[in-house]
Every structure is written in structure tokens, then in C-alpha cells.
CSV table of C-alpha atoms in Angstrom, one decimal:
chain,number,residue,atom,x,y,z
A,1,MET,CA,38.3,10.1,-0.4
A,2,GLU,CA,39.8,12.8,1.8
A,3,THR,CA,38.1,14.9,4.5
A,4,ASP,CA,39.0,18.4,3.5
A,5,ILE,CA,36.6,20.6,5.5
A,6,VAL,CA,35.2,23.8,4.0
A,7,VAL,CA,35.1,26.3,7.0
A,8,GLY,CA,32.7,29.1,7.1
A,9,ALA,CA,30.3,28.0,4.4
A,10,GLY,CA,26.6,27.2,4.9
A,11,LEU,CA,25.0,23.8,4.3
A,12,LYS,CA,21.4,22.7,3.9
A,13,ILE,CA,20.6,19.0,3.8
A,14,THR,CA,17.2,17.4,2.9
A,15,CYS,CA,17.1,13.7,3.1
A,16,ASP,CA,14.9,10.7,4.1
A,17,ARG,CA,14.6,10.2,7.9
A,18,ASP,CA,15.0,6.4,7.8
A,19,ALA,CA,18.1,6.6,5.5
A,20,LEU,CA,19.8,9.1,7.7
A,21,ALA,CA,19.0,7.1,10.9
A,22,THR,CA,20.5,3.9,9.3
A,23,ARG,CA,23.7,5.7,8.2
A,24,LEU,CA,24.0,7.5,11.6
A,25,GLY,CA,23.8,4.0,13.2
A,26,THR,CA,26.7,2.9,11.2
A,27,VAL,CA,29.2,5.7,11.9
A,28,SER,CA,28.2,6.6,15.4
A,29,ARG,CA,29.6,3.4,16.8
A,30,VAL,CA,33.0,5.0,16.8
A,31,VAL,CA,31.9,8.3,18.3
A,32,SER,CA,34.2,8.9,21.2
A,33,SER,CA,32.7,8.9,24.7
A,34,ARG,CA,35.9,10.5,26.2
A,35,GLY,CA,35.3,14.1,27.1
A,36,ALA,CA,38.9,15.4,26.6
A,37,VAL,CA,38.4,16.2,22.9
A,38,GLN,CA,34.8,17.3,22.6
A,39,VAL,CA,34.6,17.3,18.8
A,40,LEU,CA,35.2,13.5,18.7
A,41,ALA,CA,31.7,13.2,20.3
A,42,GLY,CA,30.3,14.5,16.9
A,43,VAL,CA,29.5,13.2,13.5
A,44,LEU,CA,30.9,15.2,10.5
A,45,LEU,CA,28.4,16.0,7.8
A,46,GLN,CA,29.5,17.5,4.5
A,47,ALA,CA,28.6,17.5,0.8
A,48,ARG,CA,30.8,15.3,-1.4
A,49,ASP,CA,30.1,14.5,-5.1
A,50,GLY,CA,26.5,15.2,-4.9
A,51,LEU,CA,26.1,13.1,-1.8
A,52,LEU,CA,26.1,13.7,1.9
A,53,GLU,CA,29.1,12.2,3.6
A,54,LEU,CA,28.9,11.2,7.3
A,55,ALA,CA,32.1,10.5,9.3
A,56,ALA,CA,33.1,9.8,12.9
A,57,THR,CA,36.3,8.9,14.7
A,58,ASP,CA,37.8,8.2,18.1
A,59,MET,CA,41.3,8.7,16.6
A,60,GLU,CA,41.9,4.9,16.5
A,61,LEU,CA,39.0,3.9,14.2
A,62,SER,CA,37.1,5.9,11.7
A,63,LEU,CA,33.9,5.2,9.9
A,64,ARG,CA,32.6,6.9,6.8
A,65,THR,CA,29.5,6.3,4.6
A,66,THR,CA,27.4,8.4,2.2
A,67,LEU,CA,23.7,9.2,1.9
A,68,ALA,CA,21.6,10.2,-1.1
A,69,ALA,CA,20.4,13.8,-0.2
A,70,GLN,CA,19.5,17.1,-1.6
A,71,VAL,CA,22.5,19.2,-0.5
A,72,GLU,CA,22.8,23.0,-0.9
A,73,GLY,CA,26.1,24.7,-0.1
A,74,ASP,CA,29.5,23.2,0.3
A,75,GLY,CA,30.1,23.7,4.0
A,76,ALA,CA,30.4,21.2,6.8
A,77,LEU,CA,29.1,20.8,10.3
A,78,VAL,CA,29.8,18.5,13.3
A,79,VAL,CA,26.6,17.6,15.2
A,80,PRO,CA,26.7,15.8,18.5
A,81,GLY,CA,26.5,12.1,17.5
A,82,LYS,CA,24.3,10.6,20.2
A,83,LEU,CA,21.9,13.5,20.1
A,84,LEU,CA,21.5,13.3,16.4
A,85,VAL,CA,21.1,9.5,16.4
A,86,ASP,CA,18.3,9.7,19.0
A,87,LEU,CA,16.6,12.5,17.1
A,88,ALA,CA,16.7,10.7,13.8
A,89,ARG,CA,15.2,7.6,15.2
A,90,LEU,CA,12.4,9.5,16.9
A,91,LEU,CA,11.3,11.9,14.2
A,92,PRO,CA,8.4,11.2,12.0
A,93,SER,CA,8.9,9.2,8.8
A,94,GLY,CA,9.6,11.2,5.6
A,95,GLU,CA,11.9,14.0,4.8
A,96,LEU,CA,13.8,16.0,7.2
A,97,THR,CA,15.9,19.2,6.8
A,98,LEU,CA,19.1,20.1,8.6
A,99,GLU,CA,20.3,23.6,7.8
A,100,TYR,CA,23.5,25.2,9.1
A,101,ARG,CA,24.1,29.0,8.9
A,102,PRO,CA,27.6,29.9,10.0
A,103,GLU,CA,26.6,33.4,11.2
A,104,GLU,CA,24.1,31.8,13.6
A,105,GLY,CA,26.5,29.1,14.8
A,106,VAL,CA,23.7,26.6,15.3
A,107,ALA,CA,21.9,24.0,13.0
A,108,GLU,CA,18.2,23.9,12.6
A,109,LEU,CA,16.5,20.5,12.3
A,110,THR,CA,12.9,20.3,10.9
A,111,ALA,CA,10.7,17.3,10.1
A,112,GLY,CA,7.0,17.9,9.6
A,113,SER,CA,5.8,20.0,12.5
A,114,TYR,CA,9.0,19.4,14.5
A,115,SER,CA,11.8,21.8,14.8
A,116,SER,CA,14.9,22.3,17.0
A,117,ARG,CA,18.1,24.2,17.0
A,118,LEU,CA,21.2,22.2,17.8
A,119,ASN,CA,24.4,23.4,19.2
A,120,ILE,CA,27.3,22.2,17.1
A,121,PHE,CA,31.0,21.6,17.2
A,122,ALA,CA,33.5,23.6,15.2
A,123,ALA,CA,34.0,21.8,11.9
A,124,GLU,CA,37.7,23.1,11.7
A,125,ASP,CA,38.4,21.2,14.9
A,126,PHE,CA,37.4,17.9,13.4
A,127,PRO,CA,40.5,15.7,12.7
A,128,ARG,CA,41.6,15.0,9.2
A,129,LEU,CA,40.8,11.4,8.6
A,130,PRO,CA,43.1,8.9,6.9
A,131,SER,CA,43.0,8.6,3.1
A,132,VAL,CA,41.1,5.7,1.6
A,133,ASP,CA,42.6,6.4,-1.8
A,134,VAL,CA,44.8,3.3,-1.7
A,135,PRO,CA,45.1,0.2,-3.8
A,136,LEU,CA,42.4,-2.3,-2.7
A,137,HIS,CA,42.3,-6.1,-2.8
A,138,THR,CA,38.9,-7.9,-2.9
A,139,LEU,CA,38.4,-10.6,-0.4
A,140,GLU,CA,35.5,-13.1,0.0
A,141,THR,CA,33.4,-11.9,3.0
A,142,ALA,CA,32.5,-15.3,4.4
A,143,SER,CA,36.1,-16.6,4.7
A,144,LEU,CA,37.3,-13.4,6.2
A,145,LEU,CA,34.6,-13.0,8.8
A,146,ASP,CA,34.8,-16.7,9.7
A,147,THR,CA,38.5,-16.4,10.5
A,148,ILE,CA,37.9,-13.2,12.5
A,149,ASP,CA,35.2,-15.0,14.5
A,150,ARG,CA,37.2,-18.0,15.3
A,151,VAL,CA,40.1,-16.1,16.8
A,152,SER,CA,38.7,-12.7,18.1
A,153,ARG,CA,37.5,-13.9,21.6
A,154,SER,CA,41.1,-14.6,22.6
A,155,ALA,CA,42.2,-10.9,22.1
A,156,SER,CA,42.9,-9.1,25.4
A,157,ARG,CA,40.8,-6.2,26.7
A,158,ASP,CA,43.7,-4.9,28.9
A,159,GLU,CA,44.8,-1.6,27.5
A,160,SER,CA,48.0,-1.8,29.5
A,161,ARG,CA,49.3,-4.3,27.0
A,162,PRO,CA,48.2,-2.8,23.7
A,163,VAL,CA,49.8,-5.4,21.4
A,164,LEU,CA,47.5,-8.1,22.9
A,165,THR,CA,44.4,-6.1,22.2
A,166,GLY,CA,45.0,-6.7,18.6
A,167,ILE,CA,44.8,-9.7,16.2
A,168,GLN,CA,47.9,-10.6,14.2
A,169,VAL,CA,46.9,-10.8,10.6
A,170,HIS,CA,49.2,-12.4,8.0
A,171,PHE,CA,48.4,-12.6,4.3
A,172,GLU,CA,50.7,-14.7,2.2
A,173,GLY,CA,49.6,-15.5,-1.3
A,174,THR,CA,46.1,-17.1,-1.0
A,175,SER,CA,46.7,-18.0,2.7
A,176,LEU,CA,45.3,-15.9,5.5
A,177,ALA,CA,46.4,-16.5,9.1
A,178,MET,CA,45.1,-14.8,12.2
A,179,ALA,CA,46.1,-15.2,15.9
A,180,ALA,CA,45.0,-13.6,19.1
A,181,THR,CA,46.0,-14.0,22.7
A,182,ASP,CA,45.4,-12.5,26.1
A,183,SER,CA,48.3,-14.6,27.6
A,184,TYR,CA,45.8,-17.0,29.1
A,185,ARG,CA,44.6,-18.6,25.9
A,186,LEU,CA,45.6,-18.3,22.2
A,187,SER,CA,43.5,-18.8,19.1
A,188,PHE,CA,45.0,-19.5,15.7
A,189,LYS,CA,43.3,-20.0,12.3
A,190,ARG,CA,44.7,-20.5,8.8
A,191,THR,CA,42.3,-20.0,5.9
A,192,GLU,CA,42.8,-20.7,2.2
A,193,LEU,CA,41.3,-17.8,0.1
A,194,ALA,CA,39.9,-18.0,-3.4
A,195,THR,CA,42.1,-15.1,-4.6
A,196,ALA,CA,45.4,-13.7,-3.2
A,197,GLY,CA,45.1,-10.9,-0.6
A,198,PRO,CA,47.6,-8.1,0.0
A,199,GLU,CA,51.1,-8.9,1.2
A,200,LEU,CA,50.6,-8.0,4.8
A,201,GLU,CA,51.7,-8.9,8.3
A,202,ALA,CA,50.2,-6.5,10.8
A,203,ILE,CA,48.6,-6.4,14.3
A,204,ILE,CA,45.1,-4.9,13.8
A,205,PRO,CA,42.9,-3.8,16.8
A,206,ALA,CA,40.3,-6.5,17.6
A,207,ARG,CA,37.6,-4.0,17.9
A,208,ALA,CA,38.3,-2.8,14.4
A,209,LEU,CA,37.8,-6.3,13.1
A,210,ALA,CA,34.7,-6.6,15.2
A,211,GLU,CA,33.3,-3.4,13.6
A,212,LEU,CA,34.3,-4.8,10.2
A,213,THR,CA,32.1,-7.9,11.0
A,214,ARG,CA,29.1,-5.7,11.7
A,215,LEU,CA,29.7,-3.7,8.5
A,216,ALA,CA,30.3,-6.7,6.2
A,217,THR,CA,27.6,-9.0,7.3
A,218,GLY,CA,25.3,-9.5,4.5
A,219,THR,CA,27.8,-8.6,1.8
A,220,ASP,CA,29.7,-10.9,-0.6
A,221,VAL,CA,33.0,-9.2,-0.7
A,222,VAL,CA,35.2,-6.8,1.3
A,223,GLN,CA,37.9,-4.6,-0.1
A,224,MET,CA,41.1,-4.1,1.9
A,225,GLY,CA,44.0,-1.7,1.5
A,226,ILE,CA,47.1,-0.8,3.5
A,227,THR,CA,49.4,2.0,4.2
A,228,GLU,CA,52.4,2.3,6.5
A,229,ASN,CA,50.3,3.1,9.5
A,230,THR,CA,46.7,2.2,8.7
A,231,VAL,CA,44.5,-0.4,7.3
A,232,VAL,CA,41.5,0.5,5.2
A,233,PHE,CA,38.3,-1.7,4.7
A,234,ALA,CA,35.4,-1.0,2.4
A,235,ALA,CA,32.2,-3.0,2.9
A,236,GLY,CA,28.9,-2.1,1.2
A,237,ASP,CA,28.6,1.7,1.3
A,238,ALA,CA,30.9,2.1,4.3
A,239,TRP,CA,34.6,2.7,4.8
A,240,LEU,CA,36.5,1.7,8.0
A,241,THR,CA,40.0,2.9,8.6
A,242,THR,CA,42.0,1.7,11.7
A,243,ARG,CA,45.6,2.3,12.8
A,244,ARG,CA,48.0,-0.6,13.0
A,245,ILE,CA,49.3,-1.5,16.5
A,246,ASP,CA,53.1,-1.2,17.0
A,247,GLY,CA,54.8,-3.9,18.9
A,248,GLN,CA,56.1,-7.5,18.9
A,249,PHE,CA,53.3,-10.1,18.9
A,250,PRO,CA,54.2,-13.4,20.6
A,251,ASP,CA,55.7,-16.1,18.5
A,252,VAL,CA,52.7,-18.3,17.9
A,253,ASN,CA,54.7,-21.4,16.7
A,254,ARG,CA,57.0,-21.3,19.7
A,255,LEU,CA,54.1,-21.4,22.1
A,256,LEU,CA,52.5,-24.5,20.6
A,257,PRO,CA,53.9,-27.7,22.3
A,258,GLU,CA,55.5,-30.1,20.1
A,259,ALA,CA,53.9,-33.3,21.6
A,260,PHE,CA,51.1,-34.2,23.9
A,261,GLU,CA,50.6,-37.2,26.2
A,262,ALA,CA,46.8,-37.7,25.7
A,263,GLU,CA,44.5,-37.0,22.8
A,264,VAL,CA,40.7,-37.4,23.3
A,265,ASP,CA,38.0,-36.9,20.7
A,266,LEU,CA,34.7,-35.9,22.2
A,267,PRO,CA,31.3,-34.8,20.7
A,268,ARG,CA,31.2,-31.1,20.6
A,269,ASP,CA,27.6,-30.4,21.5
A,270,GLU,CA,27.6,-32.8,24.4
A,271,LEU,CA,30.9,-31.4,25.8
A,272,ARG,CA,29.7,-27.8,25.4
A,273,ASP,CA,26.5,-28.6,27.3
A,274,VAL,CA,28.3,-30.4,30.1
A,275,VAL,CA,30.9,-27.5,30.4
A,276,ARG,CA,28.1,-24.7,30.3
A,277,ARG,CA,26.1,-26.5,33.1
A,278,ALA,CA,29.2,-26.8,35.3
A,279,ALA,CA,30.3,-23.2,34.6
A,280,VAL,CA,27.2,-21.9,36.3
A,281,MET,CA,28.6,-23.1,39.6
A,282,ALA,CA,32.1,-22.0,38.8
A,283,GLN,CA,31.8,-18.4,40.1
A,284,ARG,CA,34.6,-16.1,41.5
A,285,ASN,CA,37.2,-17.6,39.2
A,286,THR,CA,36.5,-21.1,40.5
A,287,PRO,CA,38.2,-23.5,38.0
A,288,LEU,CA,36.4,-26.3,36.2
A,289,ARG,CA,37.9,-29.7,37.1
A,290,LEU,CA,38.2,-32.2,34.1
A,291,ARG,CA,39.0,-35.7,35.3
A,292,PHE,CA,39.8,-38.2,32.7
A,293,ALA,CA,39.7,-41.8,33.7
A,294,GLU,CA,39.2,-45.1,31.8
A,295,GLY,CA,36.4,-44.5,29.3
A,296,GLU,CA,35.0,-41.5,31.2
A,297,LEU,CA,35.3,-37.6,31.5
A,298,THR,CA,33.9,-36.0,34.6
A,299,VAL,CA,33.5,-32.2,34.7
A,300,SER,CA,33.0,-30.7,38.2
A,301,ALA,CA,33.2,-27.4,40.0
A,302,GLN,CA,32.9,-26.4,43.6
A,303,SER,CA,32.4,-22.9,45.0
A,304,GLN,CA,32.1,-22.1,48.7
A,305,ASP,CA,29.5,-19.4,48.0
A,306,VAL,CA,27.3,-21.4,45.6
A,307,GLY,CA,27.7,-25.1,45.9
A,308,GLU,CA,29.1,-27.8,43.8
A,309,THR,CA,28.3,-29.9,40.7
A,310,SER,CA,29.6,-32.9,38.9
A,311,GLU,CA,28.6,-34.6,35.6
A,312,SER,CA,30.2,-37.4,33.6
A,313,MET,CA,30.2,-38.4,30.0
A,314,PRO,CA,31.7,-41.2,28.0
A,315,ALA,CA,35.2,-40.5,26.7
A,316,PRO,CA,37.7,-42.6,24.7
A,317,PHE,CA,40.4,-42.2,27.3
A,318,THR,CA,42.9,-44.9,28.5
A,319,GLY,CA,45.8,-44.9,30.8
A,320,ASP,CA,46.4,-43.3,34.2
A,321,PRO,CA,43.7,-40.9,35.4
A,322,LEU,CA,44.4,-37.2,34.6
A,323,GLU,CA,42.9,-34.3,36.3
A,324,ILE,CA,43.3,-30.7,35.0
A,325,GLY,CA,41.6,-27.4,35.8
A,326,PHE,CA,40.6,-24.7,33.3
A,327,ASN,CA,38.9,-21.3,33.5
A,328,ALA,CA,35.3,-22.0,32.7
A,329,GLU,CA,34.7,-19.0,30.3
A,330,PHE,CA,37.9,-19.7,28.4
A,331,LEU,CA,37.2,-23.4,28.1
A,332,ALA,CA,33.7,-22.8,26.8
A,333,ASP,CA,35.0,-20.2,24.3
A,334,GLY,CA,37.5,-22.7,22.9
A,335,ILE,CA,34.8,-25.4,22.5
A,336,ASP,CA,32.5,-22.8,20.8
A,337,SER,CA,35.3,-22.0,18.4
A,338,VAL,CA,35.3,-25.5,16.9
A,339,THR,CA,32.8,-25.8,14.1
A,340,SER,CA,32.9,-29.5,13.5
A,341,ASP,CA,30.9,-32.2,15.3
A,342,THR,CA,34.0,-33.5,17.1
A,343,VAL,CA,36.4,-31.7,19.4
A,344,ARG,CA,39.9,-33.0,19.9
A,345,LEU,CA,41.4,-32.2,23.3
A,346,LYS,CA,45.2,-32.6,23.6
A,347,LEU,CA,46.8,-32.7,27.1
A,348,ILE,CA,50.3,-33.1,28.6
A,349,ASN,CA,49.9,-32.9,32.3
A,350,PRO,CA,47.9,-30.7,34.9
A,351,LEU,CA,50.5,-27.9,34.7
A,352,ARG,CA,51.0,-27.6,30.9
A,353,PRO,CA,48.6,-26.0,28.4
A,354,GLY,CA,45.9,-27.9,26.8
A,355,LEU,CA,44.9,-27.7,23.1
A,356,ILE,CA,41.4,-27.7,21.6
A,357,THR,CA,41.3,-28.4,17.9
A,358,THR,CA,39.3,-30.2,15.3
A,359,ALA,CA,39.9,-33.9,14.7
A,360,GLY,CA,41.9,-34.3,11.5
A,361,ASP,CA,42.3,-30.5,10.8
A,362,ASP,CA,45.1,-28.4,12.1
A,363,SER,CA,44.0,-25.2,10.4
A,364,PHE,CA,42.5,-24.1,13.8
A,365,TRP,CA,43.7,-24.5,17.3
A,366,TYR,CA,43.0,-22.9,20.6
A,367,LEU,CA,45.6,-23.2,23.3
A,368,ILE,CA,44.4,-22.7,27.0
A,369,MET,CA,46.6,-22.4,30.1
A,370,PRO,CA,45.6,-24.6,33.1
A,371,ILE,CA,44.7,-23.5,36.5
A,372,ARG,CA,46.6,-25.1,39.4
A,373,LEU,CA,44.1,-27.3,41.4
A,374,ALA,CA,44.1,-27.3,45.1
A,375,GLY,CA,44.3,-30.7,46.9
């Protein structure tokens, strides 16, 4: 599937309003909001193999899908994405018609008694999208999306360090490993697949995998292909392509401490609730204090502007008391990432990273840096 745009030809599309609104909702998620390149704010519509193809891109991600429609002509037009989405959702149910006449330079939209004339972008300015004509591997959706979900929250949102905004993805035989870090916490998950995936080690933008999660939810399988610079996913009737991020991802194995001084198994739901309640008081980057003493864990927070809180729960801890501070949001994310009934918390000392994992299972772990406590 290539996007070769026929310039200067007319196009008339008649289709179901609800079906168009649904497909527009899929592709418009990557419509660019940046004003530098205006055509990226549009959705490309063109006839392909008796169907209507819709496409959008922000030059990092691209989304494509098709729609059953009555199509006359072989031209293409680029309609402002947000405008068309809003109109499609508000128009009366039933058929609508969108007609583009090159000599007029506008598109006419009609549905029932409604009509409007839309200014459009020049189709020849729309970028050529990456090919999806590549060998594809079929992956079980549930395993893939679970792995993404367990690690993605640790990816950085800081664009000044692009490599950390991605997720390291490594397929080797039937093993899939993913890792993400923002330099304050690191998530790692290894998953055994029913069938072998592609031989691949790449850094894929976290937002691309988030879009894949939305596209693939409700499907049984996802297809995946790779080229030198891009990764291709097919889910349902949609195609997602994304660039690979260049750079050196941190060595995950070197960051994992070899030994810990204390290991404590705690009930996940109770710990999560205690941490969430304390986090309400931990504002303005106030750390949560975790104090382990004989048979007990006390979680506390103190903020000059808000107040203070303290709550204790039983904990199978022995030895000298240990107090360590963590970012409240990061700690809650780590606990939420564990899917078993029991969380295992591994600690060294107040200045070394802590590890959150599942008791008896090392396929997932979440490394979190401590915050130095005052006093």
C-alpha cells in the first residue's frame, strides 16, 4: 500500500456518516497540531481498490484505514482533519456526499438538507507515507498489549532526550522483551509468545505503541513488519507506521543491582491503597516516606502547604529500621504495574534504588530511584 496521489483529478465520495466518523476518529489522532506545515493538519482522502482510503501523519507516526464507499474519480483531497471530524459527528445519520472539483479548489459536503463548502489543502503537498508492503509477522494481541502496558508508563516525555521517549523492543525467537526509562525509574518485562516474532531490536516511540494499544484493543492478533527506518503494525482495518528512534538505549542489565539487603512481600491492593492515600498529601514533589521496622511498614508524607499524614500496615520485615523516600507518582505506578496479589519490594539502603517485582517471578521488574530525605 503506497500513497501515490493523483493530482488534478476530481473525486466524489458517497458513504455512511457513522462509518466515516468512526474511521476519521481513528486516523485523526495523528493529525499534527503544529502550524509550520499546514497540510499535516489534514486527512488525505483518495480512492484505492474500490474503497476510500483515509490517511494522516505528523511525520513521526502515520495512520491509514479504509472505508466502504461509492467513489467516483481517481483524485485525492486533503481536508482539515479536526473540521471534518467535528462535522462528521454532527451531521444527520445516513449517507453523506463529499465532492471535490479541482477547477473550484473546494470540496462540497452534503448530507440531507445540510451543505457546506470546505477549503482544502493541496493534495500534492501531502507527504508520501512509508510503504506497508513488507513481510509481516502475526502476534497475539493480548501478550503484546500486556507487555506494552506494563512498561510504557516509565517512558520519558522529555523531548530533549529522544531516546528515552521510546520503548526498547527486543524480539528473539518466541521471547519478547520491552524496557522503558525516564532516568528516574525503569520498567522491564519479558514475555513468552506462542509463535516467534520478527528478529528485531529497536527503540519504538512510546506514543506509537500507545496508539497501537488503542487500535488493537478488541482484536485477536496484530501483524508487525520492519524496515531499516520504520516499524509497521496492522490491527483490524488500520495500519500504523512509525519511525524507529536512533540512539543508544541504557544497558538495562547493568542498571539492575546484583543484590539487595532487604526483601519484603506485601499485599498489592492494601499497599496500593495506603500509597494512594498518602500521595494526596505529597504535593509539590514531596516524597513519600516508607519506614520499615520490625513487623510494620509506615507510609507518611508531610507538605508545608497541605499538612501531613501517616498510615501503618503489617509487613514481614526484620532487622534494623530502614527509611527510604520515593516519588509518590512513580511508586504508585510501580505498584500498579504488578498484576499479582503480592508485591515484592527489594531495598539496599536509603540512597540506592529500590526494586518492585512479583514474588517468585522475575519476568517483570520496576526499578525506582530514591529521594534523599531531609532530617
